[in-house]
Coordinates of C-alpha atoms and ligand atoms in Angstrom, one line a residue:
A1 CA -90.8 -55.1 17.7
G2 CA -89.6 -51.6 17.5
F3 CA -90.9 -50.7 14.1
K4 CA -94.0 -48.9 12.8
E5 CA -96.2 -50.2 15.6
S6 CA -94.0 -48.4 18.2
G7 CA -94.3 -44.8 16.9
D8 CA -92.6 -42.3 14.6
E9 CA -89.0 -43.5 15.4
G10 CA -90.0 -47.0 14.5
R11 CA -91.8 -45.9 11.4
K12 CA -88.6 -44.3 10.1
R13 CA -86.6 -47.4 10.9
E14 CA -89.1 -49.5 9.0
Q15 CA -88.9 -47.3 6.0
E16 CA -85.1 -47.5 6.0
L17 CA -85.4 -51.2 6.1
V18 CA -87.7 -51.2 3.1
N19 CA -85.4 -48.8 1.2
V20 CA -82.4 -51.0 1.7
A21 CA -84.3 -54.0 0.6
K22 CA -85.6 -52.2 -2.5
K23 CA -82.1 -51.1 -3.4
Y24 CA -81.0 -54.7 -3.6
G25 CA -84.2 -56.0 -5.1
C26 CA -85.3 -58.2 -2.3
R27 CA -88.6 -58.5 -0.6
I28 CA -89.4 -58.4 3.1
I29 CA -92.0 -60.3 5.1
G30 CA -92.6 -58.4 8.3
P31 CA -90.9 -56.8 10.3
N32 CA -92.3 -57.3 13.8
C33 CA -93.2 -60.9 12.9
L34 CA -92.5 -64.4 14.1
G35 CA -91.1 -65.6 10.7
I36 CA -92.1 -68.3 8.3
I37 CA -92.2 -72.1 8.2
D38 CA -92.4 -74.4 5.2
T39 CA -92.7 -77.9 6.5
Y40 CA -92.1 -79.6 3.1
S41 CA -88.8 -77.9 2.5
D42 CA -87.9 -78.3 6.2
L43 CA -87.6 -74.5 6.5
N44 CA -88.1 -72.9 9.9
V45 CA -87.0 -69.3 9.9
S46 CA -89.1 -68.4 12.9
F47 CA -89.0 -67.9 16.6
A48 CA -91.0 -71.1 16.9
P49 CA -88.8 -73.7 18.6
V50 CA -90.3 -76.7 16.9
M51 CA -91.4 -77.8 13.5
P52 CA -95.1 -78.6 13.1
G53 CA -96.1 -81.8 11.2
K54 CA -96.5 -81.8 7.5
G55 CA -100.0 -81.2 6.2
S56 CA -102.2 -79.4 3.7
I57 CA -103.1 -76.3 5.7
A58 CA -101.4 -73.0 5.3
F59 CA -101.8 -70.6 8.2
I60 CA -101.2 -66.9 7.6
S61 CA -101.5 -64.8 10.7
Q62 CA -101.2 -61.2 11.7
S63 CA -100.5 -62.2 15.2
G64 CA -97.2 -63.9 15.9
A65 CA -98.1 -65.0 19.4
L66 CA -101.2 -66.7 18.1
I67 CA -99.0 -68.8 15.8
S68 CA -96.9 -70.0 18.7
A69 CA -100.0 -71.1 20.5
V70 CA -101.5 -72.7 17.5
L71 CA -98.2 -74.6 16.8
D72 CA -98.1 -76.0 20.2
W73 CA -101.8 -77.0 20.1
S74 CA -101.5 -78.5 16.7
R75 CA -98.8 -80.9 17.8
K76 CA -101.1 -82.2 20.5
Q77 CA -104.0 -82.4 18.0
K78 CA -101.7 -83.9 15.4
I79 CA -102.7 -81.3 12.8
G80 CA -100.2 -80.7 10.1
F81 CA -99.4 -77.6 8.1
S82 CA -97.8 -76.9 4.7
R83 CA -96.8 -73.4 5.6
I84 CA -97.0 -71.0 8.5
I85 CA -96.5 -67.3 7.9
S86 CA -96.4 -64.4 10.3
M87 CA -97.4 -61.3 8.4
G88 CA -96.0 -58.7 10.9
N89 CA -96.2 -55.1 9.8
M90 CA -96.4 -55.8 6.1
A91 CA -93.9 -53.1 5.3
D92 CA -93.3 -54.7 2.0
V93 CA -95.1 -58.0 1.2
S94 CA -98.9 -57.8 1.7
E95 CA -101.3 -60.3 2.9
S96 CA -102.7 -60.7 -0.6
E97 CA -99.3 -61.7 -1.9
L98 CA -98.9 -64.2 0.9
I99 CA -102.3 -65.7 0.2
E100 CA -101.3 -65.9 -3.5
A101 CA -98.0 -67.6 -2.7
C102 CA -99.9 -70.2 -0.6
A103 CA -102.5 -70.7 -3.4
E104 CA -99.7 -71.5 -5.8
D105 CA -98.3 -74.1 -3.5
E106 CA -99.4 -77.6 -4.5
R107 CA -99.3 -79.0 -1.1
T108 CA -101.6 -76.4 0.3
K109 CA -105.3 -77.3 0.1
V110 CA -106.7 -74.7 2.3
I111 CA -105.5 -71.3 3.5
L112 CA -106.3 -70.0 6.9
F113 CA -106.0 -66.3 7.6
Y114 CA -106.1 -64.5 10.9
V115 CA -106.4 -60.8 10.2
E116 CA -106.7 -57.6 12.1
G117 CA -106.5 -55.3 9.1
V118 CA -105.5 -55.7 5.5
K119 CA -102.8 -53.6 3.9
D120 CA -104.9 -52.4 0.9
G121 CA -108.6 -53.3 0.8
K122 CA -109.0 -52.9 -3.0
E123 CA -106.0 -55.0 -3.7
F124 CA -107.2 -57.6 -1.3
I125 CA -110.5 -57.9 -3.2
N126 CA -108.9 -58.0 -6.6
R127 CA -106.2 -60.4 -6.0
V128 CA -107.8 -62.8 -3.5
S129 CA -111.0 -63.1 -5.6
K130 CA -109.0 -64.9 -8.2
I131 CA -107.8 -67.4 -5.7
T132 CA -111.0 -68.3 -3.8
T133 CA -112.5 -70.1 -6.8
K134 CA -109.5 -72.4 -6.8
K135 CA -108.7 -72.9 -3.2
P136 CA -110.7 -72.2 -0.1
V137 CA -109.5 -69.2 2.1
I138 CA -111.0 -69.1 5.6
A139 CA -110.6 -65.9 7.5
I140 CA -111.1 -64.9 11.1
K141 CA -111.2 -61.1 11.6
A142 CA -110.2 -59.9 15.0
G143 CA -111.7 -56.8 16.4
L144 CA -115.3 -57.2 15.3
T145 CA -117.1 -55.6 18.2
G146 CA -117.5 -51.9 18.6
S147 CA -119.7 -51.0 15.7
G148 CA -122.8 -52.9 16.7
S149 CA -122.9 -51.3 20.1
K150 CA -123.5 -47.8 18.9
A151 CA -126.7 -46.0 19.7
A152 CA -129.8 -46.7 17.6
S153 CA -129.6 -44.8 14.4
S154 CA -130.9 -45.3 11.0
H155 CA -128.0 -43.7 9.2
T156 CA -125.7 -45.9 7.2
G157 CA -122.8 -44.0 8.6
S158 CA -123.3 -45.3 12.1
L159 CA -124.4 -48.8 11.1
A160 CA -121.5 -49.5 8.7
G161 CA -118.4 -50.1 10.9
M162 CA -115.2 -51.8 10.2
A163 CA -116.6 -55.2 11.0
E164 CA -119.4 -54.8 8.4
A165 CA -116.9 -53.6 5.9
Y166 CA -114.7 -56.7 6.4
S167 CA -117.5 -59.1 6.3
A168 CA -118.8 -57.5 3.0
A169 CA -115.3 -57.6 1.6
F170 CA -114.9 -61.3 2.5
K171 CA -118.3 -62.1 1.0
K172 CA -117.4 -60.3 -2.3
T173 CA -114.0 -62.0 -2.4
G174 CA -115.3 -65.4 -1.7
V175 CA -113.4 -65.8 1.5
L176 CA -115.2 -67.9 4.1
Q177 CA -115.5 -65.9 7.3
V178 CA -115.7 -67.7 10.7
A179 CA -116.5 -66.3 14.1
H180 CA -114.3 -68.5 16.3
M181 CA -110.9 -70.0 16.3
E182 CA -112.5 -73.3 16.8
E183 CA -114.4 -73.0 13.6
L184 CA -111.3 -71.9 11.8
F185 CA -109.6 -75.2 12.5
D186 CA -112.8 -77.3 12.3
L187 CA -113.4 -76.1 8.8
S188 CA -109.8 -76.3 7.8
L189 CA -109.6 -80.0 8.7
A190 CA -112.6 -80.8 6.5
F191 CA -111.1 -79.0 3.5
A192 CA -107.7 -80.4 4.1
Y193 CA -108.8 -84.0 4.4
Q194 CA -112.0 -84.5 2.4
P195 CA -113.0 -84.2 -1.2
P196 CA -115.2 -81.1 -2.0
I197 CA -118.9 -81.5 -1.3
K198 CA -121.2 -81.3 -4.3
G199 CA -124.4 -80.2 -2.7
D200 CA -126.2 -79.6 0.6
R201 CA -128.0 -82.9 1.2
I202 CA -126.6 -84.5 4.4
A203 CA -127.1 -88.0 5.7
I204 CA -126.5 -88.9 9.3
I205 CA -125.5 -92.4 10.4
T206 CA -125.6 -93.1 14.2
N207 CA -125.8 -95.7 16.9
A208 CA -127.7 -93.3 19.3
G209 CA -130.9 -91.3 19.1
G210 CA -130.0 -88.1 21.0
P211 CA -126.8 -87.2 19.1
A212 CA -128.7 -87.8 15.8
V213 CA -131.4 -85.4 16.9
I214 CA -128.7 -82.8 17.7
A215 CA -127.1 -83.4 14.3
T216 CA -130.4 -83.1 12.6
D217 CA -131.1 -79.8 14.3
A218 CA -127.7 -78.6 13.4
V219 CA -128.3 -79.5 9.7
E220 CA -131.5 -77.4 9.7
K221 CA -129.9 -74.5 11.6
Q222 CA -127.0 -74.4 9.2
G223 CA -129.4 -74.2 6.3
L224 CA -128.4 -77.6 5.0
K225 CA -130.8 -80.4 4.0
I226 CA -131.5 -83.8 5.5
A227 CA -131.0 -85.9 2.4
P228 CA -134.1 -87.9 1.5
L229 CA -132.8 -91.4 0.9
S230 CA -133.9 -93.3 -2.2
E231 CA -136.5 -96.1 -1.9
Q232 CA -133.8 -98.5 -3.0
T233 CA -131.5 -97.5 -0.2
M234 CA -134.2 -97.7 2.5
K235 CA -135.3 -101.1 1.2
T236 CA -131.8 -102.5 1.3
L237 CA -131.3 -101.1 4.8
K238 CA -134.5 -102.6 6.0
E239 CA -133.6 -106.0 4.7
N240 CA -130.1 -105.9 6.3
L241 CA -130.3 -104.0 9.5
P242 CA -132.2 -105.2 12.6
P243 CA -135.9 -104.6 12.5
A244 CA -135.9 -101.9 15.1
A245 CA -133.3 -99.8 13.2
N246 CA -134.3 -96.6 11.6
T247 CA -133.8 -96.8 7.9
H248 CA -134.8 -93.2 7.2
N249 CA -132.3 -90.4 7.4
P250 CA -130.9 -90.2 10.2
V251 CA -130.1 -93.8 9.9
D252 CA -129.9 -95.4 13.4
V253 CA -128.1 -98.7 13.4
L254 CA -128.9 -99.0 17.1
G255 CA -126.8 -99.0 20.3
D256 CA -125.8 -102.7 20.0
A257 CA -124.4 -102.3 16.5
T258 CA -120.9 -103.4 15.8
E259 CA -118.9 -102.3 12.7
Q260 CA -121.1 -104.7 10.7
G261 CA -124.2 -102.4 11.2
Y262 CA -122.2 -99.4 10.2
K263 CA -120.8 -101.1 7.2
I264 CA -124.3 -101.9 5.9
A265 CA -125.5 -98.3 6.5
L266 CA -122.4 -96.6 5.1
D267 CA -122.2 -98.7 2.0
N268 CA -125.8 -98.0 1.0
V269 CA -126.1 -94.4 2.1
M270 CA -122.8 -93.4 0.5
K271 CA -123.8 -94.8 -2.9
D272 CA -127.2 -93.1 -2.8
N273 CA -127.2 -90.2 -5.4
A274 CA -129.4 -88.2 -3.1
V275 CA -126.6 -87.8 -0.6
D276 CA -123.8 -85.2 -0.8
G277 CA -122.2 -85.4 2.6
I278 CA -122.2 -87.8 5.5
V279 CA -121.9 -87.4 9.3
V280 CA -121.0 -90.6 11.1
I281 CA -121.8 -90.5 14.8
L282 CA -120.6 -93.1 17.2
T283 CA -121.2 -93.2 21.0
P284 CA -119.3 -95.8 23.0
Q285 CA -121.8 -98.4 24.2
T286 CA -121.0 -101.8 25.6
I287 CA -120.7 -103.7 22.3
T288 CA -119.5 -100.8 20.2
R289 CA -116.1 -101.3 18.5
P290 CA -114.8 -97.9 17.8
L291 CA -111.6 -98.8 16.0
E292 CA -113.2 -101.4 13.8
T293 CA -115.9 -99.0 13.0
A294 CA -113.3 -96.4 12.1
H295 CA -111.9 -98.8 9.7
V296 CA -115.2 -99.3 8.0
V297 CA -115.7 -95.6 7.7
V298 CA -112.3 -95.1 6.1
E299 CA -112.8 -98.0 3.6
N300 CA -116.1 -96.6 2.5
A301 CA -114.9 -93.0 2.4
N302 CA -112.1 -94.1 0.1
R303 CA -114.4 -96.2 -2.1
Y304 CA -117.1 -93.6 -2.7
K305 CA -115.1 -90.4 -2.6
K306 CA -117.9 -88.5 -1.0
T307 CA -117.4 -86.0 1.8
V308 CA -117.4 -87.8 5.2
V309 CA -117.0 -86.3 8.6
T310 CA -117.3 -88.1 11.9
S311 CA -118.2 -87.4 15.5
F312 CA -116.9 -90.3 17.5
M313 CA -118.2 -89.0 20.9
G314 CA -116.6 -89.7 24.2
G315 CA -113.1 -89.7 25.5
V316 CA -110.8 -92.5 26.4
S317 CA -112.6 -95.3 24.6
V318 CA -112.7 -93.6 21.3
E319 CA -109.2 -92.2 21.4
V320 CA -107.5 -94.9 19.3
A321 CA -110.3 -94.9 16.8
I322 CA -110.0 -91.1 16.4
D323 CA -106.3 -91.3 15.9
F324 CA -106.9 -93.8 13.1
L325 CA -109.5 -91.6 11.5
R326 CA -107.2 -88.7 11.5
Q327 CA -104.3 -90.6 10.0
S328 CA -106.8 -91.7 7.3
R329 CA -107.8 -88.1 6.6
I330 CA -111.3 -88.3 8.1
P331 CA -111.9 -85.2 10.3
N332 CA -113.4 -86.1 13.6
Y333 CA -115.3 -83.6 15.8
E334 CA -116.0 -83.9 19.5
F335 CA -119.7 -83.2 19.0
P336 CA -122.0 -83.5 16.0
E337 CA -122.8 -79.7 15.8
R338 CA -119.2 -79.0 15.0
A339 CA -119.1 -81.8 12.3
V340 CA -122.2 -80.2 10.7
R341 CA -120.8 -76.7 10.9
A342 CA -117.7 -78.0 9.0
L343 CA -119.9 -79.4 6.3
R344 CA -121.7 -76.1 6.1
G345 CA -118.4 -74.4 5.4
M346 CA -117.8 -76.8 2.6
V347 CA -121.2 -76.2 1.1
D348 CA -120.7 -72.5 1.3
Y349 CA -117.4 -73.0 -0.5
A350 CA -119.1 -75.0 -3.2
K351 CA -121.4 -72.1 -3.8
I352 CA -118.5 -69.7 -4.1
V353 CA -116.9 -71.9 -6.7
Q354 CA -120.1 -72.1 -8.7
R355 CA -120.9 -68.4 -8.3
E356 CA -121.4 -66.5 -11.5
K357 CA -120.4 -63.0 -12.1
S358 CA -123.5 -61.4 -13.6
Q359 CA -123.5 -58.5 -16.0
S360 CA -125.1 -55.5 -14.4
T361 CA -125.8 -52.8 -16.9
V362 CA -128.4 -50.3 -16.0
Q363 CA -130.2 -48.0 -18.5
G364 CA -131.3 -44.4 -18.1
I365 CA -128.4 -42.9 -16.3
D366 CA -127.8 -39.2 -16.8
R367 CA -124.2 -38.8 -15.5
E368 CA -123.9 -35.2 -16.8
K369 CA -126.9 -34.0 -15.0
A370 CA -125.6 -35.4 -11.7
T371 CA -122.1 -33.9 -12.4
E372 CA -123.7 -30.5 -12.9
I373 CA -125.5 -30.7 -9.6
F374 CA -122.5 -31.9 -7.7
E375 CA -120.4 -29.1 -9.3
S376 CA -122.8 -26.4 -8.2
V377 CA -123.0 -27.9 -4.7
K378 CA -119.2 -27.9 -4.5
K379 CA -118.9 -24.4 -5.8
S380 CA -121.2 -23.2 -2.9
G381 CA -118.8 -24.8 -0.5
V382 CA -121.4 -27.1 1.0
K383 CA -120.8 -30.8 1.8
N384 CA -124.3 -31.8 2.7
L385 CA -126.8 -31.9 -0.2
T386 CA -130.3 -31.0 0.7
D387 CA -132.9 -33.8 0.5
F388 CA -134.2 -32.0 -2.6
Q389 CA -130.8 -32.0 -4.4
A390 CA -130.0 -35.5 -3.3
R391 CA -133.2 -36.7 -4.9
E392 CA -132.4 -34.9 -8.1
I393 CA -129.2 -36.7 -8.3
F394 CA -130.8 -40.1 -7.7
E395 CA -133.5 -39.2 -10.2
A396 CA -130.8 -38.5 -12.8
Y397 CA -129.6 -42.1 -12.0
G398 CA -133.1 -43.5 -12.7
V399 CA -134.4 -43.8 -9.1
K400 CA -137.9 -42.6 -9.2
G401 CA -139.2 -39.9 -6.8
P402 CA -142.8 -38.9 -6.0
K403 CA -144.7 -36.2 -7.8
R404 CA -143.6 -33.0 -6.0
Y405 CA -143.6 -29.2 -5.9
L406 CA -141.9 -26.6 -3.8
A407 CA -144.4 -24.2 -2.2
K408 CA -143.3 -20.9 -0.9
D409 CA -146.6 -20.0 0.8
A410 CA -149.8 -21.7 2.0
M411 CA -151.8 -20.6 -1.0
S412 CA -149.5 -22.2 -3.6
A413 CA -149.2 -25.3 -1.3
V414 CA -153.0 -25.8 -1.7
E415 CA -152.7 -25.3 -5.4
Y416 CA -150.0 -27.9 -5.7
A417 CA -151.8 -30.3 -3.5
N418 CA -154.9 -30.0 -5.7
K419 CA -152.7 -30.7 -8.7
I420 CA -151.2 -33.8 -7.2
G421 CA -154.4 -35.1 -5.7
Y422 CA -155.0 -35.9 -2.1
P423 CA -153.7 -37.4 0.2
V424 CA -150.4 -35.5 0.1
V425 CA -147.4 -35.1 2.2
A426 CA -145.8 -31.8 3.3
K427 CA -142.1 -31.4 4.3
I428 CA -139.8 -28.7 5.3
V429 CA -137.1 -27.8 2.8
S430 CA -134.1 -26.3 4.7
P431 CA -130.4 -26.8 4.3
D432 CA -130.2 -26.6 8.1
I433 CA -132.6 -29.4 8.9
L434 CA -131.2 -32.9 8.5
H435 CA -133.9 -34.8 10.4
K436 CA -137.2 -33.4 9.2
T437 CA -139.5 -35.4 11.3
E438 CA -137.6 -34.5 14.5
S439 CA -138.1 -30.8 13.7
G440 CA -141.8 -31.2 13.2
G441 CA -141.2 -30.6 9.6
V442 CA -143.2 -33.5 8.1
R443 CA -146.9 -34.0 7.8
I444 CA -148.3 -37.1 6.0
N445 CA -151.8 -38.0 5.0
I446 CA -153.1 -34.5 4.3
M447 CA -156.6 -35.0 3.1
D448 CA -157.9 -31.7 1.8
A449 CA -157.2 -28.0 1.2
S450 CA -157.9 -26.9 4.7
E451 CA -155.7 -29.5 6.2
M452 CA -153.0 -28.5 3.7
E453 CA -153.1 -24.9 4.7
K454 CA -153.0 -25.8 8.4
A455 CA -150.1 -28.2 7.8
F456 CA -148.1 -25.5 6.0
N457 CA -148.4 -23.1 8.8
D458 CA -147.8 -25.7 11.5
I459 CA -144.6 -26.9 9.9
I460 CA -143.3 -23.3 9.6
T461 CA -144.1 -22.7 13.3
S462 CA -142.6 -26.0 14.5
V463 CA -139.4 -25.7 12.5
K464 CA -138.9 -22.1 13.7
N465 CA -139.3 -23.3 17.2
Y466 CA -137.0 -26.2 16.7
L467 CA -134.2 -24.1 15.2
P468 CA -134.9 -20.4 15.0
S469 CA -131.9 -19.8 12.7
A470 CA -133.0 -22.4 10.1
R471 CA -133.1 -21.0 6.6
I472 CA -136.4 -22.1 5.1
E473 CA -136.6 -22.5 1.4
G474 CA -140.2 -23.5 1.4
I475 CA -142.3 -26.6 1.9
E476 CA -142.3 -29.5 -0.5
I477 CA -145.7 -31.0 -1.4
Q478 CA -145.4 -34.7 -2.4
E479 CA -147.8 -37.3 -3.5
M480 CA -148.5 -39.7 -0.6
V481 CA -146.9 -42.9 -1.8
K482 CA -148.7 -46.2 -0.8
G483 CA -146.5 -49.2 -0.6
I484 CA -145.9 -52.5 1.2
Q485 CA -142.6 -51.8 3.0
E486 CA -140.3 -48.9 3.6
I487 CA -136.7 -49.8 3.0
I488 CA -133.4 -48.1 3.4
I489 CA -130.5 -48.1 0.9
G490 CA -127.5 -46.3 2.2
V491 CA -123.8 -46.0 1.5
K492 CA -120.7 -45.2 3.6
K493 CA -117.3 -44.9 2.2
D494 CA -114.9 -47.2 4.1
V495 CA -111.3 -46.3 4.4
Q496 CA -110.1 -49.7 3.2
F497 CA -112.7 -51.1 0.8
G498 CA -114.4 -47.9 -0.6
H499 CA -118.1 -47.6 -0.9
L500 CA -120.1 -49.9 1.3
I501 CA -123.8 -50.3 0.3
M502 CA -126.3 -51.1 3.0
F503 CA -129.8 -52.5 2.5
G504 CA -132.5 -53.1 5.1
L505 CA -136.1 -52.6 5.9
G506 CA -136.9 -49.1 7.3
G507 CA -138.3 -48.1 10.7
I508 CA -137.8 -50.4 13.7
F509 CA -136.1 -53.0 11.5
V510 CA -133.1 -50.8 11.0
E511 CA -133.3 -48.7 14.2
A512 CA -134.0 -51.4 16.8
L513 CA -133.0 -54.7 15.1
K514 CA -130.2 -53.5 12.9
D515 CA -131.4 -56.0 10.3
V516 CA -129.3 -54.8 7.5
T517 CA -126.8 -56.3 5.0
F518 CA -123.8 -54.9 3.2
G519 CA -122.2 -55.1 -0.2
I520 CA -119.1 -53.5 -1.7
V521 CA -119.3 -51.2 -4.8
P522 CA -119.4 -52.2 -7.6
V523 CA -122.3 -54.5 -6.7
D524 CA -123.6 -56.7 -9.4
R525 CA -127.1 -58.1 -9.9
E526 CA -126.3 -61.4 -8.2
E527 CA -124.8 -59.6 -5.2
A528 CA -127.6 -57.1 -4.9
S529 CA -130.1 -59.9 -5.0
D530 CA -128.2 -61.8 -2.3
M531 CA -128.1 -58.7 -0.1
I532 CA -131.9 -58.6 -0.1
K533 CA -132.2 -62.3 0.7
E534 CA -129.8 -62.1 3.6
I535 CA -131.8 -59.9 5.9
K536 CA -133.7 -61.7 8.6
S537 CA -137.0 -59.9 7.7
Y538 CA -136.7 -61.0 4.1
K539 CA -140.0 -62.9 4.4
L540 CA -141.8 -59.6 4.7
L541 CA -141.0 -58.9 1.1
T542 CA -142.0 -62.2 -0.3
G543 CA -145.7 -62.2 0.4
F544 CA -146.2 -62.8 4.1
R545 CA -149.6 -63.3 5.6
K546 CA -151.8 -60.5 4.1
L547 CA -148.9 -58.6 2.7
P548 CA -148.6 -58.9 -1.0
E549 CA -145.2 -59.8 -2.6
A550 CA -143.0 -56.8 -2.9
D551 CA -141.3 -55.6 -6.1
I552 CA -137.9 -57.2 -5.4
P553 CA -136.5 -56.7 -8.9
S554 CA -137.0 -52.9 -8.5
I555 CA -135.1 -53.0 -5.2
V556 CA -132.2 -54.9 -7.0
D557 CA -132.3 -52.3 -9.7
T558 CA -132.1 -49.4 -7.2
I559 CA -129.1 -51.0 -5.5
L560 CA -127.4 -51.3 -8.9
R561 CA -128.1 -47.6 -9.6
V562 CA -126.8 -46.5 -6.3
S563 CA -123.7 -48.6 -6.9
K564 CA -123.2 -47.0 -10.3
L565 CA -123.5 -43.5 -8.8
C566 CA -120.8 -44.3 -6.2
E567 CA -118.6 -45.7 -8.9
H568 CA -118.9 -42.5 -10.9
F569 CA -118.6 -40.2 -8.0
P570 CA -115.9 -41.4 -5.6
E571 CA -116.2 -38.2 -3.6
I572 CA -119.5 -39.4 -2.1
K573 CA -118.8 -39.9 1.6
E574 CA -122.2 -41.1 2.7
L575 CA -125.7 -41.3 1.3
D576 CA -129.1 -42.6 2.3
I577 CA -132.4 -43.2 0.6
N578 CA -134.6 -43.5 3.6
P579 CA -137.2 -44.5 2.9
L580 CA -137.5 -46.1 -0.5
I581 CA -141.1 -47.2 -0.5
V582 CA -141.6 -50.6 -2.2
K583 CA -144.8 -51.4 -3.9
S584 CA -146.3 -54.7 -4.9
K585 CA -144.6 -56.8 -7.6
G586 CA -144.5 -55.0 -10.9
N587 CA -145.3 -51.6 -9.4
G588 CA -141.9 -50.4 -8.6
V589 CA -140.3 -48.3 -5.9
T590 CA -140.4 -44.7 -5.0
M591 CA -137.8 -42.8 -3.1
V592 CA -139.4 -40.2 -0.8
D593 CA -136.4 -39.0 1.2
A594 CA -132.7 -38.9 0.5
R595 CA -129.4 -37.3 1.5
I596 CA -125.9 -37.2 0.2
I597 CA -122.8 -36.0 2.0
L598 CA -119.6 -35.3 0.1
E599 CA -116.0 -35.7 1.3
Ligands
ADP1 N1 -144.3 -39.1 0.0 C1 -144.5 -39.9 1.0 N2 -145.4 -40.9 0.9 C2 -145.6 -41.7 2.0 N3 -144.9 -41.6 3.2 C3 -144.0 -40.6 3.3 C4 -143.7 -39.7 2.2 N4 -142.8 -38.9 2.6 C5 -142.5 -39.3 3.9 N5 -143.2 -40.3 4.3 C6 -143.2 -40.9 5.6 O1 -142.7 -40.0 6.6 C7 -141.4 -40.4 7.2 C8 -140.5 -39.2 7.4 O2 -140.3 -38.5 6.2 P1 -138.9 -38.3 5.6 O3 -139.0 -37.5 4.4 O4 -138.2 -39.6 5.5 O5 -138.2 -37.3 6.7 P2 -137.0 -37.5 7.8 O6 -136.4 -38.8 7.6 O7 -136.1 -36.4 7.4 O8 -137.7 -37.3 9.1 C9 -140.9 -41.4 6.2 O9 -140.1 -42.3 6.8 C10 -142.2 -42.1 5.6 O10 -142.7 -43.0 6.5
MG2 MG1 -136.2 -40.2 6.1

């Protein structure tokens, strides 16, 4: 302690330290850290009094105190580590370098990362992305709350907090993010002990009905599949297990099974090609033989080299068996849900390894036109572009707007409305009005000339009432766009990771439910398409009840265009297209409202 974290004096002290180190060409981990441990070289340069056991887990932590607690706990749990590193203030060596160092270490199979904040977001993404395809990195980010509690708002600026930025960064980087410390270690054991899982089809073997149901529910909840066993497997099981046994997945060897029953089940289920991962559940009944059963599990796991996790439930009577499982590198979990959650982590990781970077070129971008508009806005000293200007920028980037005209008086409004064809929409155009509806500045569904004239005058009156000082440039007449859903695509520039793109359905979905997802610029086609699938209300876009299927490729395309715009203009601080109206498949999208704020 006594460095950067303690104020200006400390900051100076820390800089001095870095300067001295630089002068002599040495690197510094910390300061304000607990130190480092490397179990295989018997190195313990830390405040930790004891050496943890050897293992395949590297633990990098921004909290030193957490390390001491984890160390103590791990000895009781008999969990081993390859390395333990306390990051401290990262005055010199960054978290990315430490992750790299652990990735290069042959003994390390999985890297755990407790993080409060990274040193350099872009560097983190660039460097750690190269690691995650080779070794799993599991992160827990502390300090996630705070952003979600903000008042309802549909602006990306208020929805995209630090938590969202980190989650998006982890996703882009291929880092598995967990929500709890318990998950962090549950997943790490599976990665440390077991071979990688090849797919998401899970088989459950059990001697009790209830826990199997719990496991089955967990499989579904985690988005995994209950493996459909082959005819051959079920036939053999039927021939060899007692008649009352369930030979479908979950396979129930019944409460009176000894290791013999488990052996038959394991042998057949594990060699079934339709099975990627296995959860073996055991509850201690009168005739159950936990240790012998553990032996059977280990033998089969070694023979078939498929991912196996266990949940030997109970306490005293399964203790020895669990010890044996652990020594034999089978991760055991107190309850089946945790076992399934660990498998889910492995499946997620398999997807990260297989993930393809897609090429994401987009046609029809007029960067010069956008530059011109931005230049003229900057010259006038304004930071907020009007809805009108913002849409011109997006149009230059190939995002289509509605047919529209700017009317200065009621007469020309009617003229334009006739030209567009009814129904039309009328909106206030004023640099002083950010929320047009709130000011009474929007009328939709205008059906004829007389309604048009009335709408024009009404809007002027309401806006003048709402904000007497508002400068009114006119009223925009737009074609009334008919679609399936209104969506929002927004951007906020994050201090660490740069532009964060948000996607969600408009209206109550974003305001009340905050059903939105995030990606980090540059977003590629694959990522954009994942962002769309990740929202909870995704179904509403795929043809739900009477709703036709929405034009999802056009949404993907729009996200890519917004991403390109942000790449080209880093000075964009925030933007929103709200709403982008999505039509049915093949009919595209239309942006009817937009805003851009510059730094
Ligand atoms: N051209 C249009 N076609 C169809 N609906 C529109 C159109 N313009 C606006 N709307 C509807 O009116 C709402 C408010 O208009 P908008 O331009 O987004 O103003 P603001 O968000 O500033 O209040 C939109 O969310 C959308 O539901
Ligand atoms: Mg709007």
